CSV table of C-alpha atoms in Angstrom, one decimal:
chain,number,residue,atom,x,y,z
A,1,MET,CA,32.2,119.9,93.1
A,2,ALA,CA,34.5,117.3,91.2
A,3,HIS,CA,36.1,116.3,94.6
A,4,LEU,CA,32.7,116.0,96.3
A,5,THR,CA,31.3,113.4,93.6
A,6,GLU,CA,34.8,111.5,93.5
A,7,ASN,CA,34.1,111.3,97.9
A,8,ALA,CA,30.3,110.0,97.0
A,9,ILE,CA,31.6,107.5,94.4
A,10,MET,CA,33.8,106.0,96.9
A,11,GLY,CA,31.8,105.9,100.0
A,12,SER,CA,29.4,104.3,97.5
A,13,PHE,CA,32.3,101.9,96.9
A,14,VAL,CA,33.1,101.2,100.4
A,15,LYS,CA,29.8,101.0,101.5
A,16,LEU,CA,28.8,98.1,98.6
A,17,LEU,CA,31.9,96.7,99.3
A,18,SER,CA,31.1,96.1,103.4
A,19,GLU,CA,28.1,94.6,101.7
A,20,LYS,CA,29.5,92.1,99.0
A,21,PRO,CA,32.6,90.5,97.4
A,22,PHE,CA,34.4,92.6,95.5
A,23,ASP,CA,33.6,90.7,92.2
A,24,LYS,CA,30.1,91.3,92.4
A,25,ILE,CA,30.2,95.0,92.2
A,26,THR,CA,29.3,96.9,89.3
A,27,VAL,CA,30.0,99.7,88.1
A,28,THR,CA,25.7,99.9,87.3
A,29,ASP,CA,25.8,99.1,91.0
A,30,ILE,CA,27.8,102.8,92.3
A,31,VAL,CA,25.8,105.1,90.4
A,32,GLU,CA,22.7,103.3,91.0
A,33,ASP,CA,23.6,103.2,94.8
A,34,CYS,CA,24.9,107.2,94.9
A,35,GLN,CA,22.8,108.3,91.9
A,36,ILE,CA,24.8,109.8,89.0
A,37,THR,CA,25.0,108.9,86.0
A,38,ARG,CA,27.6,105.5,84.1
A,39,ARG,CA,29.2,109.2,82.3
A,40,THR,CA,29.8,110.9,85.9
A,41,PHE,CA,31.4,107.7,87.1
A,42,TYR,CA,33.0,107.6,84.1
A,43,TYR,CA,34.6,111.0,83.8
A,44,HIS,CA,36.1,110.8,87.6
A,45,TYR,CA,37.5,106.7,87.3
A,46,ALA,CA,38.5,104.6,83.7
A,47,ASP,CA,36.7,101.2,85.9
A,48,LEU,CA,36.8,100.0,89.5
A,49,TYR,CA,40.2,98.9,89.8
A,50,GLU,CA,41.3,103.5,88.8
A,51,LEU,CA,38.5,103.5,91.9
A,52,THR,CA,40.5,100.8,94.1
A,53,LYS,CA,43.6,102.7,93.5
A,54,ALA,CA,41.8,106.3,94.3
A,55,LEU,CA,41.0,104.7,97.4
A,56,PHE,CA,44.0,104.0,98.7
A,57,HIS,CA,45.6,106.7,97.5
A,58,THR,CA,43.1,109.4,99.3
A,59,GLU,CA,43.1,107.0,102.1
A,60,THR,CA,46.6,107.4,102.3
A,61,GLU,CA,46.8,110.6,102.2
A,62,ARG,CA,44.4,110.8,104.7
A,63,ALA,CA,46.5,108.8,107.6
A,64,ILE,CA,49.8,111.1,106.5
A,65,ALA,CA,48.0,114.0,107.1
A,66,ASP,CA,45.7,113.3,109.9
A,67,TYR,CA,49.1,112.0,111.2
A,68,GLU,CA,50.2,113.6,115.3
A,69,GLU,CA,53.3,113.2,117.1
A,70,THR,CA,52.8,110.6,119.7
A,71,GLY,CA,55.2,109.1,122.2
A,72,SER,CA,54.4,105.5,120.6
A,73,TRP,CA,54.6,103.8,116.9
A,74,GLU,CA,51.7,101.6,118.0
A,75,GLU,CA,50.0,104.4,118.0
A,76,CYS,CA,51.2,106.0,115.2
A,77,PHE,CA,50.4,102.5,112.9
A,78,ILE,CA,47.0,102.4,114.5
A,79,ARG,CA,45.6,106.2,113.2
A,80,GLY,CA,47.2,105.4,110.2
A,81,CYS,CA,45.1,102.2,109.7
A,82,ARG,CA,42.1,103.5,111.1
A,83,PHE,CA,40.6,102.9,107.4
A,84,ILE,CA,41.3,99.3,107.5
A,85,MET,CA,39.7,99.0,111.2
A,86,GLU,CA,36.9,101.2,110.8
A,87,ASN,CA,35.6,99.2,107.0
A,88,ARG,CA,37.0,95.9,108.1
A,89,ARG,CA,34.5,94.0,105.5
A,90,ALA,CA,35.3,96.2,102.4
A,91,VAL,CA,38.8,95.9,103.0
A,92,TYR,CA,38.6,92.0,103.6
A,93,HIS,CA,36.6,91.7,100.3
A,94,ILE,CA,40.0,93.8,98.5
A,95,PHE,CA,42.2,91.5,100.4
A,96,GLN,CA,40.0,88.5,98.6
A,97,SER,CA,39.8,89.8,95.1
A,98,VAL,CA,42.2,90.5,92.5
A,99,HIS,CA,43.2,94.2,93.9
A,100,ARG,CA,44.9,92.8,96.2
A,101,ALA,CA,47.8,94.3,95.2
A,102,GLU,CA,46.5,98.4,95.7
A,103,LEU,CA,45.4,97.3,99.2
A,104,GLU,CA,49.2,96.2,100.4
A,105,LYS,CA,50.2,98.8,98.6
A,106,TYR,CA,48.2,100.8,101.4
A,107,VAL,CA,49.8,98.9,104.4
A,108,ASP,CA,53.3,99.3,102.9
A,109,GLN,CA,53.4,103.4,102.3
A,110,ILE,CA,51.7,103.5,106.3
A,111,ALA,CA,54.1,101.1,108.0
A,112,ALA,CA,56.8,102.8,105.9
A,113,GLU,CA,55.7,106.5,106.4
A,114,VAL,CA,55.2,105.9,110.4
A,115,MET,CA,58.3,104.4,111.1
A,116,SER,CA,60.1,106.5,108.8
A,117,ARG,CA,58.9,109.4,111.3
A,118,TYR,CA,59.6,107.4,114.4
A,119,LEU,CA,63.2,106.4,113.5
A,120,ASP,CA,64.1,109.7,112.8
A,121,ARG,CA,62.6,111.7,116.2
A,122,GLN,CA,64.3,108.4,118.0
A,123,ALA,CA,67.5,109.5,115.9
A,124,ALA,CA,67.5,113.1,117.1
A,125,GLY,CA,71.0,113.7,118.6
A,126,LEU,CA,72.3,110.4,117.5
A,127,ALA,CA,75.3,110.0,114.7
A,128,VAL,CA,73.0,107.3,112.7
A,129,GLN,CA,74.6,105.8,110.1
A,130,THR,CA,71.8,106.5,106.8
A,131,ARG,CA,72.0,102.8,105.6
A,132,ASP,CA,71.5,101.6,109.4
A,133,LYS,CA,68.9,103.9,110.1
A,134,GLN,CA,67.1,102.4,106.8
A,135,LEU,CA,67.4,98.7,107.9
A,136,ILE,CA,65.7,99.8,110.8
A,137,CYS,CA,63.0,100.8,109.4
A,138,ASP,CA,62.3,98.7,106.3
A,139,PHE,CA,62.9,95.8,109.2
A,140,TYR,CA,60.0,96.9,111.0
A,141,ARG,CA,58.4,98.1,108.6
A,142,TYR,CA,57.6,94.5,106.5
A,143,ALA,CA,57.0,93.2,110.2
A,144,LEU,CA,54.1,95.5,110.7
A,145,SER,CA,52.7,95.3,107.0
A,146,GLY,CA,53.4,91.3,107.2
A,147,LEU,CA,51.5,91.4,110.7
A,148,LEU,CA,48.9,93.3,109.4
A,149,TYR,CA,48.2,90.8,106.2
A,150,GLN,CA,48.3,87.8,108.8
A,151,TRP,CA,45.9,89.6,110.5
A,152,LEU,CA,43.4,90.0,107.7
A,153,GLU,CA,44.3,86.4,106.1
A,154,ASP,CA,43.4,85.2,109.3
A,155,GLY,CA,39.6,86.7,108.8
A,156,MET,CA,40.5,89.6,111.4
A,157,LYS,CA,39.6,87.7,114.6
A,158,GLN,CA,41.7,89.6,117.1
A,159,ASP,CA,41.9,92.7,117.8
A,160,PRO,CA,44.4,94.6,116.2
A,161,GLU,CA,44.9,97.5,118.2
A,162,ALA,CA,45.6,94.8,121.1
A,163,LEU,CA,48.1,93.3,118.5
A,164,ILE,CA,49.9,96.2,118.3
A,165,HIS,CA,50.3,97.4,121.5
A,166,ARG,CA,51.1,94.1,122.9
A,167,LEU,CA,54.3,94.1,120.7
A,168,GLY,CA,54.7,97.5,121.5
A,169,ILE,CA,55.3,96.2,125.0
A,170,LEU,CA,57.2,93.2,123.8
A,171,PHE,CA,59.8,95.9,121.7
A,172,ASP,CA,59.9,98.3,124.2
A,173,GLY,CA,63.3,100.6,123.3
A,174,ASN,CA,64.7,97.9,120.6
A,175,ILE,CA,64.5,100.3,118.8
A,176,ARG,CA,66.3,103.5,120.5
A,177,ARG,CA,69.1,100.8,121.4
A,178,SER,CA,69.5,99.6,117.9
A,179,LEU,CA,69.4,103.5,116.8
A,180,GLU,CA,72.8,104.3,119.4
A,181,ARG,CA,74.4,101.2,118.3
A,182,SER,CA,74.5,102.8,115.3
A,183,ALA,CA,75.7,105.7,116.3
A,184,GLY,CA,78.3,104.0,118.4
A,185,GLN,CA,79.9,102.5,115.8
A,186,THR,CA,80.6,106.1,113.5
């Protein structure tokens, strides 16, 4: 039952974020929208900051659980960022708020997970140096995160999937070649 209530609170929060900026949302707005008492809200969350943190934690867990083996890091990243793409206005309101750090942590965790898993598959059978593998992972992780932040900063005008796919075309094979170079130096 508690999980259903938490989902209802998060759902109301995202709905309200789609309608107005973060700093215009109150606990009263949320409890009225999902028809619960303030006491019930505070039983689950101390404040809107904790709710924001819980929302991104839940979405991170969902993205990791939904992670499917695909042949490309592009598809993995797109799937991992599904919440952002499906809730653009709500996410933009968080991006423009003082709670931006939680969004950035979410994006970074998704990018790190995607690249780490993809690199593990690409490195199979190669004697890749651990530090090189981590360096490659971090490079792409920060590039993807930065690309997504810039997309948010620019008002989300471009199609993010098309942008990620284009990046995949431009860098096709570079990760594998980098891993092979590392393995050749051991």
